[in-house]
Amino acid sequence: MTILKPLAPQSNVTAETENLWQRISRAVTTNPSVLPTMAAVLIFVGMIVYGEIAYGRILQYNTISNLLINNAHLIILAIGMTFVIMTGGIDLSVGSVIALSSVAGVMLANSGWNPYVVILLMVGIGTLMGLTSGILIQYFNVQPFIATLAMMFLGRGLASLLSTVPERLADESPIRWFGSQFKVIDGEKVNDLVLTPGGVIAVVVLLLAFFVLHRTRTGRTVYAIGGSESSSILMGLPVTRTKLLVYVISGTLAGIAAVVYTSRLGSAQNITGIGWELDAIAATVIGGTLLTGGYGFVLGSGIGALVLGLMNVLITRDGGIRPEMTTIITGSILLAFVLLQRIVTKKRE
Amino acid sequence: MSTQSNTARVRELIRTPFFWGIVAILALLALNVIKDPSYLALTINETNGNVVGNLVDILRASAPILMIAVGMSLVIATGGIDLSVGSVMAVSGAVSMEFLKGASNTNSVGVAMAAVGLALIVSALLGAVNGVLVAYIGLQPFISTLIMMLAGRGIAKVITSGQNTSASSDPFRWIANGYLIGLPVVFFLAIALVVVVGLIVRRSALGLMIEAIGINPKASRMAGIKPTGLLLTVYIASGVLAGVAGVMSVGTVMTVDISRTGYQLELDAILAVVIGGTSLAGGKFSFSGAVVGALLIATLDKTVLFLGVSSSATPAFKAIVIVVLCLLQSQRVRSWFIQRRRPPTTLSESKAQQPREEVPV
């Protein structure tokens, strides 16, 4: 756990450049597992520079703010996934939790339920699904990926039972407020720095997760479980409670992501979120969290989500790459980072 | 004495891993019969002598599931998992349809065989990629096959350039829709492949070695079993069998639906294996169990449709079944059952036999 301390300066952008460089090189030499996070930051910067040179109009207010707004749900999902993967587990159900939660939410809101109750219910559906996976995994010894795979199909099936057509959220529904844009900086023409409550939620959740993971007992227990579960039990840490908690956190955040995504899109469908579990895993892995657990950096997951979002922007700008290729490219990036992790962990052994 | 041996026999039957699977199939069929008393009726089509009926439909629908379930059994026996089977089915279907669409003289048997062969080669390649990642690079099976599950569907889309390609070829169609001595060809084909694979792994030491890897990779390596080559073979086999399943499932409609062919079938395969009594922890497999599992899933699919529930909702029912089965496999639930069984047995006089009965399967 103490090995992770050198990571902290990385987020401290105000440090002097030479000092920062020294710290970074020391961090890499003392702990090679920060290498993937570094790689993610480098790739993000590299993609921005490449995009700016090749296509232009990347480093400007509206592109950057759209990047945050359009990927707010993915950032939130990746944060939840980071908690789960850090304990050595996996949550494959997040995509269909979003489908179930948003379809149920939109249908209830349209049938005249109080929108604030609906929002709570949407988050609650996620919590419930996460709790179910957690109980299956912790108390009944089901492997995490089987339990969450079952939840994935259960969520998708229940969403399909509710409706198989796109459900449109009423225009005057207060839920849309989360997707409403307000200007922070008024630029020329459409080049404004805008924010949505959804985007703000993503940033707040990210900072909260960083605080919880690095500054609270629960967070340190999450790291400890990933390092060695049996040692954590012997140390007297609340392993059962914490392992249950990470799945509840992941489910709840998927519920919040459903609110954020639905409010931005204004509609929900039972096929929403197919493959998002891979995006969330990819964002987490790109951000430097080891799939075997124990090592990770939640701010890195945020960067990972933005890398994936920026990749989509560049693919759209390029126009030459067919949209069918995106899943292949995401898969290849994930594969590359998993292989990088494999090399790094082998070196440490 | 004779009654005791009878009860022992019944108990042994109940303990057969796939006994409850057979019970579930019968229960589902009974449910259908209650709704429509003529459900089980089989009629013989007078013009061509083929048997027609719901039971034949179930046999036909179970064929692709059976194929991927057999591959999945082998993979799970090594302690791994293959989440990519559904996507490999889509790729295999896409390859064969694109080939047939581009080929001239599609009604010749040779061209149809070439389409099937090409599809199987591509499927084997995808399986080999999984195998190399798991066996030689040492990635976790579920993450490498998860990547293949999502990338595979992308590959299928690239092959057909995002279209749902259709083609026509009578010999190819015959594989999926044809009849042999009155019964569907697919079912014979599936059973034949299961028997062949079963003979290969059970009549040689292959099956034993695969199970050994699943029980303890380190110990099996010390016993002289090389896991890398075997793992690669198992994942290639799973890929090829998924390819066969893909050919079967696109053959029925002669169209590959890139987003629906094989979609969510990885759950069916896992479910079939679990119903067959194979533990997901690895170390053993049972093909007869997989056959029962595949038949149960096909029956479940048909029943859900027959009862008028939207077909896109079937995953929910399957998820519930798999959760229940996983719960039944877990130690905690078993200990509940044993505790509940204890009071009556201690009251009865057969105290001496009790400890033996308690041992969980």
XYZ file of C-alpha atoms in Angstrom:
710
model
C 0.000 0.000 0.000
C 2.804 2.369 0.810
C 4.226 1.821 -2.653
C 1.401 3.858 -4.056
C 2.450 7.013 -2.280
C 4.798 8.212 -5.048
C 1.725 8.409 -7.260
C 0.354 11.401 -5.410
C 2.739 14.029 -6.860
C 1.595 13.083 -10.323
C -1.752 14.724 -9.717
C 0.005 17.747 -8.274
C 0.394 19.708 -11.486
C 1.676 22.834 -9.754
C 4.969 21.186 -8.753
C 8.110 22.513 -10.397
C 8.872 20.836 -13.685
C 12.354 19.506 -12.869
C 11.174 18.340 -9.487
C 8.156 16.704 -11.109
C 10.316 14.904 -13.633
C 12.573 13.568 -10.884
C 9.599 12.398 -8.917
C 8.071 10.701 -11.926
C 11.279 8.858 -12.769
C 11.623 7.813 -9.147
C 8.032 6.623 -9.081
C 8.594 4.511 -12.178
C 11.812 2.959 -10.904
C 10.441 2.181 -7.447
C 7.108 0.938 -8.679
C 6.835 -0.162 -12.313
C 3.078 -0.637 -12.028
C 2.526 3.134 -12.352
C 3.859 2.760 -15.904
C 0.404 2.072 -17.435
C -1.029 5.233 -15.820
C 1.898 7.231 -17.211
C 1.320 5.613 -20.581
C -2.344 6.635 -20.419
C -1.466 10.278 -19.705
C 1.117 10.250 -22.501
C -1.350 8.669 -24.930
C -4.008 11.231 -24.000
C -1.614 14.138 -24.583
C -0.301 12.459 -27.732
C -3.821 11.990 -29.098
C -4.668 15.650 -28.431
C -1.481 16.821 -30.155
C -2.011 14.459 -33.109
C -5.668 15.450 -33.414
C -4.804 19.151 -33.278
C -2.163 18.764 -36.023
C -4.053 16.338 -38.265
C -7.641 17.577 -37.983
C -7.478 20.834 -35.977
C -10.172 22.242 -33.660
C -9.353 19.797 -30.837
C -7.780 22.122 -28.279
C -10.690 24.477 -28.007
C -13.444 25.042 -25.523
C -16.337 23.252 -27.175
C -14.426 20.077 -28.093
C -12.995 19.731 -24.606
C -16.306 20.404 -22.883
C -18.125 18.008 -25.211
C -15.499 15.377 -24.410
C -16.381 15.649 -20.722
C -20.154 15.895 -21.250
C -20.413 13.025 -23.723
C -18.273 10.703 -21.619
C -19.599 11.617 -18.172
C -21.462 8.287 -17.917
C -18.370 6.334 -18.953
C -16.224 8.124 -16.364
C -18.763 7.244 -13.661
C -18.895 3.594 -14.810
C -15.094 3.371 -14.901
C -14.873 4.662 -11.320
C -17.213 1.921 -10.097
C -15.292 -0.648 -12.129
C -12.022 0.551 -10.545
C -13.329 -0.287 -7.063
C -14.371 -3.778 -8.172
C -11.231 -4.588 -10.180
C -9.051 -3.281 -7.339
C -10.389 -6.099 -5.119
C -9.585 -8.610 -7.855
C -13.188 -8.957 -9.063
C -15.042 -7.821 -12.171
C -18.485 -6.362 -12.854
C -19.903 -7.279 -16.261
C -23.418 -6.084 -15.422
C -22.949 -2.286 -15.615
C -24.130 -1.937 -19.231
C -27.415 -3.727 -18.664
C -27.954 -2.022 -15.295
C -28.000 1.213 -17.302
C -30.490 -0.291 -19.771
C -32.843 -1.525 -17.027
C -32.531 1.582 -14.879
C -33.044 4.059 -17.728
C -35.941 2.194 -19.395
C -37.701 1.790 -16.035
C -36.971 5.411 -15.097
C -38.249 6.938 -18.342
C -41.394 4.803 -18.320
C -42.192 5.723 -14.706
C -41.491 9.429 -15.308
C -43.746 9.413 -18.361
C -46.546 7.721 -16.440
C -46.609 10.668 -14.072
C -44.384 9.657 -11.152
C -42.605 12.368 -9.219
C -39.333 12.857 -11.161
C -37.204 13.109 -8.013
C -38.570 9.798 -6.748
C -37.838 8.364 -10.201
C -34.210 9.540 -10.041
C -33.793 7.941 -6.622
C -35.389 4.772 -7.952
C -33.050 4.680 -10.972
C -30.042 4.863 -8.666
C -31.731 2.353 -6.346
C -32.141 -0.202 -9.142
C -28.370 -0.052 -9.658
C -27.730 -0.442 -5.930
C -30.035 -3.461 -5.783
C -28.380 -5.171 -8.770
C -24.943 -4.504 -7.292
C -26.056 -5.816 -3.898
C -27.389 -9.007 -5.519
C -24.088 -9.654 -7.326
C -22.205 -8.896 -4.127
C -24.258 -11.340 -2.060
C -23.890 -14.058 -4.698
C -20.134 -13.545 -4.811
C -19.435 -13.040 -1.130
C -21.872 -15.394 0.578
C -22.374 -18.101 -2.039
C -18.877 -18.265 -3.516
C -20.017 -17.691 -7.109
C -17.142 -16.473 -9.295
C -17.459 -12.695 -9.824
C -17.669 -12.886 -13.601
C -20.372 -15.593 -13.526
C -22.490 -13.750 -10.952
C -22.232 -10.430 -12.785
C -22.720 -12.139 -16.171
C -26.002 -13.519 -14.808
C -26.921 -10.006 -13.606
C -25.982 -8.684 -17.064
C -28.474 -11.005 -18.755
C -31.079 -10.513 -16.022
C -30.922 -6.734 -16.413
C -31.060 -6.897 -20.204
C -33.951 -9.387 -20.089
C -35.958 -7.337 -17.571
C -35.377 -4.177 -19.631
C -36.669 -6.048 -22.706
C -39.708 -7.213 -20.726
C -40.517 -3.573 -19.947
C -40.124 -2.289 -23.479
C -38.318 -3.088 -26.715
C -38.804 0.285 -28.409
C -37.065 3.595 -27.639
C -38.852 5.336 -24.765
C -38.743 9.111 -25.118
C -38.478 11.279 -22.023
C -41.078 14.078 -21.968
C -39.597 17.446 -22.994
C -40.662 19.242 -19.812
C -39.411 16.476 -17.475
C -37.117 17.856 -14.729
C -34.812 14.865 -15.278
C -33.600 16.618 -18.418
C -32.076 19.297 -16.184
C -29.067 16.992 -15.623
C -28.325 17.196 -19.330
C -28.976 20.929 -19.737
C -25.947 22.966 -20.753
C -24.859 26.200 -19.131
C -22.032 28.400 -20.327
C -19.000 28.904 -18.157
C -16.912 30.887 -20.612
C -18.579 32.547 -23.576
C -16.231 32.077 -26.520
C -16.514 33.165 -30.151
C -19.492 31.809 -32.080
C -20.210 28.278 -30.758
C -16.813 27.903 -29.149
C -18.068 28.110 -25.546
C -16.867 26.268 -22.473
C -20.095 24.604 -21.379
C -20.906 22.248 -18.551
C -23.851 20.061 -17.687
C -24.867 18.944 -14.187
C -24.101 15.420 -15.449
C -20.511 16.387 -16.252
C -20.152 18.050 -12.857
C -21.483 14.883 -11.184
C -18.817 12.833 -13.003
C -16.029 15.107 -11.730
C -17.433 15.164 -8.200
C -17.769 11.370 -8.130
C -14.197 11.053 -9.396
C -12.842 13.317 -6.624
C -14.956 11.536 -3.994
C -13.692 8.150 -5.173
C -10.105 9.445 -5.024
C -10.692 10.626 -1.460
C -12.349 7.369 -0.398
C -9.684 5.144 -1.943
C -6.666 7.066 -0.675
C -7.778 8.689 2.539
C -10.273 6.371 4.237
C -10.015 2.995 5.939
C -12.538 1.508 3.515
C -10.367 2.594 0.584
C -7.194 1.166 2.038
C -9.067 -2.088 2.775
C -10.032 -2.238 -0.917
C -6.342 -2.074 -1.849
C -5.445 -4.622 0.829
C -8.031 -7.153 -0.390
C -6.646 -6.901 -3.916
C -3.117 -7.388 -2.589
C -3.985 -10.524 -0.669
C -7.422 -11.431 0.563
C -6.273 -14.014 3.091
C -3.739 -11.607 4.588
C -6.457 -8.964 4.916
C -8.687 -11.424 6.768
C -5.807 -12.340 9.068
C -5.134 -8.633 9.673
C -8.700 -8.317 10.905
C -9.869 -6.028 8.115
C -13.609 -6.058 7.337
C -13.171 -8.067 4.125
C -16.747 -9.370 3.804
C -18.303 -5.943 4.262
C -15.852 -4.231 1.914
C -16.193 -6.793 -0.871
C -19.955 -6.464 -0.686
C -19.554 -2.689 -0.666
C -17.497 -2.526 -3.893
C -20.250 -4.260 -5.869
C -22.866 -1.989 -4.273
C -20.708 1.029 -5.220
C -20.327 -0.236 -8.785
C -24.077 -0.879 -9.114
C -25.007 2.477 -7.568
C -22.606 4.347 -9.845
C -24.101 2.486 -12.827
C -27.488 3.769 -11.645
C -26.120 7.341 -11.450
C -24.574 6.875 -14.904
C -28.024 5.836 -16.163
C -29.516 9.107 -14.858
C -26.699 11.148 -16.423
C -26.886 9.339 -19.775
C -30.699 9.351 -20.020
C -30.924 13.029 -19.164
C -28.424 13.892 -21.902
C -29.978 11.657 -24.571
C -33.606 12.216 -23.569
C -34.585 8.633 -24.357
C -33.942 5.085 -23.216
C -33.984 1.705 -24.904
C -33.466 -1.898 -23.870
C -30.360 -2.146 -26.083
C -28.683 0.868 -24.464
C -25.264 0.109 -23.059
C -24.359 -3.067 -24.943
C -20.601 -3.430 -24.663
C -20.188 -0.613 -22.145
C -18.811 -3.049 -19.614
C -15.867 -3.516 -21.985
C -15.474 0.259 -22.312
C -15.490 0.619 -18.527
C -12.981 -2.224 -18.083
C -10.831 -0.753 -20.856
C -10.917 2.716 -19.263
C -9.917 1.231 -15.911
C -7.131 -0.898 -17.359
C -5.812 1.953 -19.543
C -5.808 4.093 -16.395
C -3.341 1.719 -14.792
C -5.431 -0.552 -12.566
C -4.126 -4.112 -12.563
C -6.766 -6.671 -13.557
C -5.487 -8.982 -10.849
C -6.244 -6.304 -8.266
C -4.267 -4.564 -5.575
C -2.739 -1.807 -7.713
C -4.613 1.034 -9.255
C -5.304 4.692 -9.522
C -8.827 5.976 -9.807
C -7.886 9.316 -11.440
C -6.203 7.181 -14.111
C -9.566 5.550 -14.843
C -10.970 9.019 -15.524
C -8.140 9.633 -17.998
C -8.756 6.182 -19.488
C -12.409 7.048 -20.113
C -11.369 10.337 -21.761
C -8.824 8.464 -23.935
C -11.646 6.245 -25.226
C -13.887 9.285 -25.748
C -11.148 11.177 -27.595
C -10.548 8.088 -29.734
C -14.188 8.206 -30.828
C -13.874 11.925 -31.616
C -10.749 11.305 -33.718
C -12.428 8.402 -35.554
C -15.402 10.622 -36.390
C -13.132 13.466 -37.491
C -11.019 11.149 -39.619
C -14.059 9.799 -41.447
C -11.930 7.134 -43.142
C -12.321 4.591 -40.347
C -15.618 2.762 -40.459
C -17.706 2.881 -37.261
C -17.736 -0.942 -37.193
C -14.045 -0.780 -36.396
C -14.519 0.984 -33.024
C -15.134 -2.187 -30.995
C -12.113 -3.814 -32.641
C -9.960 -0.770 -31.832
C -11.217 -0.639 -28.218
C -10.525 -4.361 -27.914
C -7.015 -3.974 -29.344
C -6.203 -1.066 -27.002
C -7.456 -3.085 -24.024
C -5.411 -6.067 -25.180
C -2.291 -3.925 -25.582
C -2.645 -2.555 -22.057
C -3.346 -5.968 -20.535
C -0.189 -7.251 -22.225
C 1.744 -4.222 -20.923
C 0.512 -5.040 -17.404
C 1.555 -8.632 -17.863
C 5.093 -7.577 -18.792
C 5.270 -5.114 -15.893
C 4.039 -7.595 -13.288
C 6.366 -10.300 -14.607
C 9.301 -7.932 -14.189
C 8.313 -7.296 -10.597
C 8.159 -10.992 -9.847
C -33.679 -55.731 1.557
C -34.953 -55.357 -1.961
C -36.744 -52.101 -1.079
C -33.511 -50.765 0.349
C -31.574 -51.484 -2.827
C -34.388 -49.854 -4.758
C -34.197 -46.666 -2.702
C -30.416 -46.749 -3.084
C -30.829 -46.964 -6.821
C -33.265 -44.048 -6.812
C -30.891 -42.052 -4.639
C -28.061 -42.770 -7.039
C -30.228 -41.644 -9.933
C -31.080 -38.414 -8.115
C -27.410 -37.817 -7.524
C -26.590 -38.076 -11.220
C -25.585 -34.499 -11.960
C -27.989 -34.006 -14.829
C -30.992 -35.730 -13.201
C -32.587 -32.394 -12.296
C -32.016 -31.219 -15.864
C -34.150 -34.097 -17.168
C -36.792 -33.350 -14.527
C -36.816 -29.703 -15.642
C -37.249 -30.684 -19.320
C -40.204 -32.918 -18.421
C -41.696 -30.164 -16.244
C -41.438 -27.622 -19.071
C -42.988 -30.062 -21.542
C -45.789 -30.752 -19.059
C -46.374 -26.998 -18.753
C -46.708 -26.768 -22.528
C -49.054 -29.759 -22.639
C -51.290 -28.096 -20.025
C -51.524 -25.027 -22.236
C -52.052 -27.004 -25.409
C -52.796 -30.755 -25.029
C -51.637 -31.471 -28.587
C -48.183 -29.962 -27.972
C -46.339 -33.268 -28.039
C -48.137 -34.569 -31.123
C -45.820 -35.639 -33.933
C -47.174 -35.824 -37.443
C -45.545 -37.214 -40.530
C -45.568 -34.981 -43.541
C -47.081 -37.197 -46.230
C -45.336 -35.638 -49.227
C -41.748 -36.211 -48.030
C -42.068 -38.491 -45.012
C -40.529 -36.008 -42.541
C -41.563 -35.956 -38.919
C -43.031 -32.585 -37.957
C -43.829 -31.343 -34.480
C -42.680 -29.265 -31.550
C -40.338 -31.997 -30.274
C -38.520 -32.074 -33.617
C -38.220 -28.283 -33.469
C -36.648 -28.571 -30.044
C -34.131 -31.133 -31.334
C -33.281 -28.830 -34.240
C -32.898 -25.765 -32.013
C -30.702 -27.641 -29.551
C -28.060 -28.500 -32.172
C -26.080 -25.193 -32.192
C -26.338 -24.910 -28.401
C -25.011 -28.453 -28.110
C -21.995 -27.580 -30.258
C -20.918 -24.587 -28.203
C -21.749 -26.415 -24.965
C -19.330 -29.217 -25.860
C -16.567 -26.694 -26.592
C -17.397 -24.820 -23.411
C -17.274 -28.076 -21.379
C -13.696 -28.643 -22.489
C -12.671 -25.046 -21.762
C -14.357 -25.024 -18.347
C -12.729 -28.375 -17.513
C -9.338 -26.660 -17.817
C -10.536 -24.048 -15.334
C -11.089 -21.414 -18.018
C -14.065 -19.870 -19.763
C -14.801 -18.918 -23.364
C -17.051 -15.867 -23.580
C -16.388 -15.425 -27.300
C -18.430 -18.355 -28.685
C -21.423 -16.214 -29.689
C -19.235 -13.747 -31.577
C -17.282 -16.550 -33.244
C -20.657 -17.895 -34.440
C -21.415 -14.498 -35.986
C -17.991 -14.359 -37.664
C -18.373 -17.896 -38.998
C -21.826 -17.069 -40.343
C -20.574 -13.827 -41.892
C -17.634 -15.563 -43.592
C -19.786 -18.329 -45.090
C -22.530 -15.947 -46.264
C -20.051 -13.506 -47.838
C -18.291 -16.398 -49.583
C -21.545 -17.824 -50.939
C -22.716 -14.384 -52.030
C -19.539 -13.832 -54.017
C -19.323 -17.347 -55.435
C -20.891 -18.462 -58.677
C -22.724 -21.781 -58.947
C -23.688 -21.719 -55.267
C -25.840 -24.815 -55.607
C -22.881 -27.148 -56.114
C -21.902 -29.212 -53.096
C -18.233 -28.261 -53.509
C -18.907 -24.527 -53.134
C -21.056 -25.118 -50.046
C -18.324 -27.296 -48.549
C -15.771 -24.579 -49.287
C -17.972 -22.017 -47.518
C -18.237 -24.255 -44.462
C -14.511 -25.026 -44.553
C -13.560 -21.359 -44.794
C -15.880 -20.485 -41.911
C -14.350 -23.216 -39.761
C -10.795 -22.114 -40.570
C -11.564 -18.520 -39.534
C -13.256 -19.783 -36.348
C -10.241 -21.955 -35.572
C -8.009 -18.888 -36.018
C -10.086 -16.848 -33.562
C -9.980 -19.770 -31.121
C -6.231 -19.964 -31.588
C -5.876 -16.264 -30.706
C -7.743 -16.947 -27.444
C -5.589 -20.003 -26.858
C -2.301 -18.183 -27.410
C -3.353 -15.343 -25.096
C -4.346 -17.779 -22.357
C -1.742 -20.515 -22.746
C 1.409 -18.718 -23.862
C 0.963 -15.167 -22.575
C -0.871 -16.195 -19.423
C -3.792 -13.750 -19.501
C -6.923 -14.560 -17.505
C -9.235 -16.607 -19.763
C -12.297 -14.441 -19.185
C -10.546 -11.197 -20.097
C -8.961 -12.503 -23.312
C -12.226 -14.097 -24.442
C -14.192 -11.007 -23.364
C -12.039 -8.949 -25.720
C -12.704 -11.503 -28.446
C -16.436 -11.450 -27.624
C -16.676 -7.737 -28.397
C -14.005 -7.519 -31.078
C -15.478 -10.620 -32.791
C -18.767 -8.902 -33.426
C -16.798 -5.964 -34.836
C -14.895 -8.371 -37.113
C -18.205 -9.848 -38.318
C -19.432 -6.325 -39.096
C -16.253 -5.528 -41.003
C -16.537 -8.754 -43.043
C -20.076 -7.948 -44.182
C -19.420 -4.139 -44.164
C -22.203 -3.703 -41.641
C -24.857 -5.425 -43.775
C -26.928 -8.493 -42.983
C -25.680 -10.576 -45.887
C -27.980 -13.138 -47.478
C -27.096 -15.853 -49.954
C -28.707 -18.910 -51.440
C -27.203 -22.351 -51.619
C -29.258 -25.518 -51.465
C -26.542 -27.827 -50.084
C -25.647 -25.265 -47.378
C -29.304 -24.855 -46.492
C -29.674 -28.631 -46.313
C -27.239 -28.759 -43.380
C -29.614 -26.681 -41.281
C -33.034 -27.444 -42.740
C -32.661 -30.830 -44.379
C -34.034 -34.169 -43.225
C -32.408 -37.564 -43.013
C -34.660 -40.585 -42.459
C -37.393 -38.206 -41.341
C -35.406 -36.298 -38.711
C -33.417 -33.024 -38.975
C -29.885 -33.320 -40.352
C -28.532 -30.791 -37.824
C -29.430 -32.999 -34.916
C -27.637 -36.016 -36.413
C -24.663 -33.819 -37.233
C -24.524 -32.433 -33.698
C -24.823 -35.863 -32.068
C -22.187 -37.269 -34.440
C -19.769 -34.475 -33.548
C -20.412 -34.950 -29.819
C -19.729 -38.686 -30.170
C -16.550 -38.061 -32.171
C -15.209 -35.472 -29.720
C -16.282 -37.689 -26.828
C -14.461 -40.698 -28.257
C -11.313 -38.653 -28.892
C -11.099 -37.257 -25.361
C -12.436 -40.238 -23.431
C -10.746 -43.094 -25.345
C -7.376 -41.404 -25.049
C -5.637 -39.773 -22.132
C -6.582 -36.363 -23.529
C -9.690 -35.952 -21.372
C -7.830 -36.961 -18.245
C -5.036 -34.495 -18.974
C -7.531 -31.680 -19.642
C -9.202 -32.390 -16.300
C -5.820 -32.574 -14.580
C -5.002 -29.035 -15.746
C -8.293 -27.840 -14.308
C -7.773 -29.531 -10.948
C -4.248 -28.299 -10.357
C -2.099 -26.815 -13.127
C 1.084 -26.983 -11.083
C 0.657 -30.614 -10.056
C -0.246 -31.654 -13.589
C 2.880 -29.936 -14.914
C 4.956 -31.851 -12.381
C 3.249 -35.042 -13.519
C 4.602 -34.341 -16.983
C 1.583 -32.761 -18.673
C 2.433 -29.777 -20.827
C -0.447 -27.361 -20.292
C 0.332 -24.860 -23.062
C -0.299 -27.094 -26.066
C -3.378 -28.651 -24.488
C -4.876 -25.279 -23.584
C -4.294 -24.031 -27.128
C -5.990 -27.158 -28.524
C -8.967 -26.752 -26.209
C -9.550 -23.121 -27.208
C -9.152 -23.987 -30.916
C -11.672 -26.829 -30.458
C -14.085 -24.423 -28.788
C -13.626 -21.983 -31.687
C -14.204 -24.650 -34.364
C -17.311 -25.984 -32.589
C -18.647 -22.422 -32.314
C -17.955 -22.101 -36.045
C -20.060 -25.216 -36.711
C -22.815 -23.732 -34.538
C -22.577 -20.519 -36.572
C -22.996 -22.425 -39.857
C -26.006 -24.256 -38.390
C -27.685 -21.110 -37.143
C -27.213 -18.983 -40.302
C -28.156 -21.973 -42.467
C -31.763 -21.996 -41.235
C -32.492 -18.544 -42.668
C -29.521 -18.229 -45.080
C -28.899 -14.748 -43.667
C -26.310 -13.608 -41.176
C -27.719 -11.046 -38.759
C -24.467 -9.579 -37.485
C -25.958 -8.165 -34.322
C -28.231 -11.117 -33.489
C -26.552 -14.313 -34.754
C -25.129 -16.034 -31.697
C -25.997 -13.037 -29.541
C -25.855 -13.935 -25.839
C -25.331 -17.603 -26.705
C -22.277 -17.711 -24.459
C -24.749 -17.699 -21.555
C -26.602 -20.643 -23.118
C -23.359 -22.568 -23.391
C -22.335 -21.844 -19.799
C -25.855 -22.684 -18.645
C -25.879 -25.994 -20.531
C -22.577 -26.950 -18.951
C -23.723 -26.014 -15.449
C -27.040 -27.857 -15.848
C -25.002 -30.893 -16.869
C -23.515 -30.889 -13.395
C -20.078 -29.545 -14.313
C -18.657 -27.212 -11.712
C -17.448 -23.875 -13.063
C -14.357 -24.305 -10.914
C -13.039 -26.746 -13.522
C -11.489 -30.160 -13.243
C -14.218 -32.292 -14.775
C -16.632 -32.406 -17.661
C -19.555 -34.498 -18.834
C -20.757 -34.493 -22.435
C -23.972 -36.348 -21.599
C -24.674 -33.601 -19.089
C -24.042 -31.002 -21.803
C -26.539 -32.790 -24.095
C -29.207 -32.661 -21.363
C -28.333 -29.018 -20.726
C -28.606 -28.079 -24.410
C -31.967 -29.850 -24.707
C -33.244 -28.071 -21.589
C -32.234 -24.667 -22.966
C -33.880 -25.363 -26.325
C -37.038 -26.457 -24.469
C -36.913 -23.348 -22.271
C -36.552 -21.103 -25.345
C -39.518 -22.739 -27.064
C -41.633 -22.687 -23.897
C -41.041 -18.993 -23.245
C -42.029 -18.249 -26.851
C -45.002 -20.604 -26.626
C -46.276 -18.890 -23.491
C -46.252 -15.616 -25.394
C -43.362 -13.807 -23.680
C -41.151 -11.602 -25.874
C -38.112 -13.573 -27.040
C -35.765 -10.754 -26.038
C -36.809 -11.378 -22.431
C -35.619 -15.015 -22.349
C -32.158 -13.997 -21.024
C -33.863 -12.939 -17.797
C -35.293 -16.444 -17.276
C -31.957 -18.036 -18.119
C -30.170 -15.713 -15.721
C -32.536 -16.774 -12.950
C -31.931 -20.464 -13.764
C -28.151 -19.989 -13.734
C -28.270 -18.092 -10.425
C -30.362 -20.860 -8.852
C -27.980 -23.539 -10.159
C -24.932 -21.648 -8.887
C -26.630 -21.316 -5.508
C -27.325 -25.060 -5.430
C -23.631 -25.682 -6.147
C -22.434 -23.481 -3.304
C -21.354 -24.955 0.008
C -23.475 -22.591 2.073
C -26.785 -23.664 0.526
C -25.784 -27.327 0.745
C -25.050 -26.990 4.427
C -28.552 -25.530 4.897
C -30.047 -28.602 3.283
C -27.961 -30.956 5.364
C -28.961 -29.181 8.552
C -32.587 -29.357 7.569
C -32.283 -33.057 6.814
C -30.587 -33.886 10.091
C -33.446 -33.808 12.639
C -35.607 -36.512 11.011
C -32.639 -38.833 10.410
C -31.440 -38.593 13.992
C -34.936 -39.438 15.127
C -35.074 -42.529 12.964
C -33.180 -45.661 13.894
C -30.761 -45.660 10.968
C -28.242 -43.630 12.891
C -25.320 -45.682 11.684
C -25.952 -44.875 8.040
C -26.345 -41.201 8.609
C -22.783 -39.917 8.159
C -22.510 -41.562 4.758
C -25.700 -39.908 3.575
C -24.538 -36.520 4.663
C -21.542 -36.387 2.369
C -22.414 -33.873 -0.358
C -21.924 -34.960 -3.932
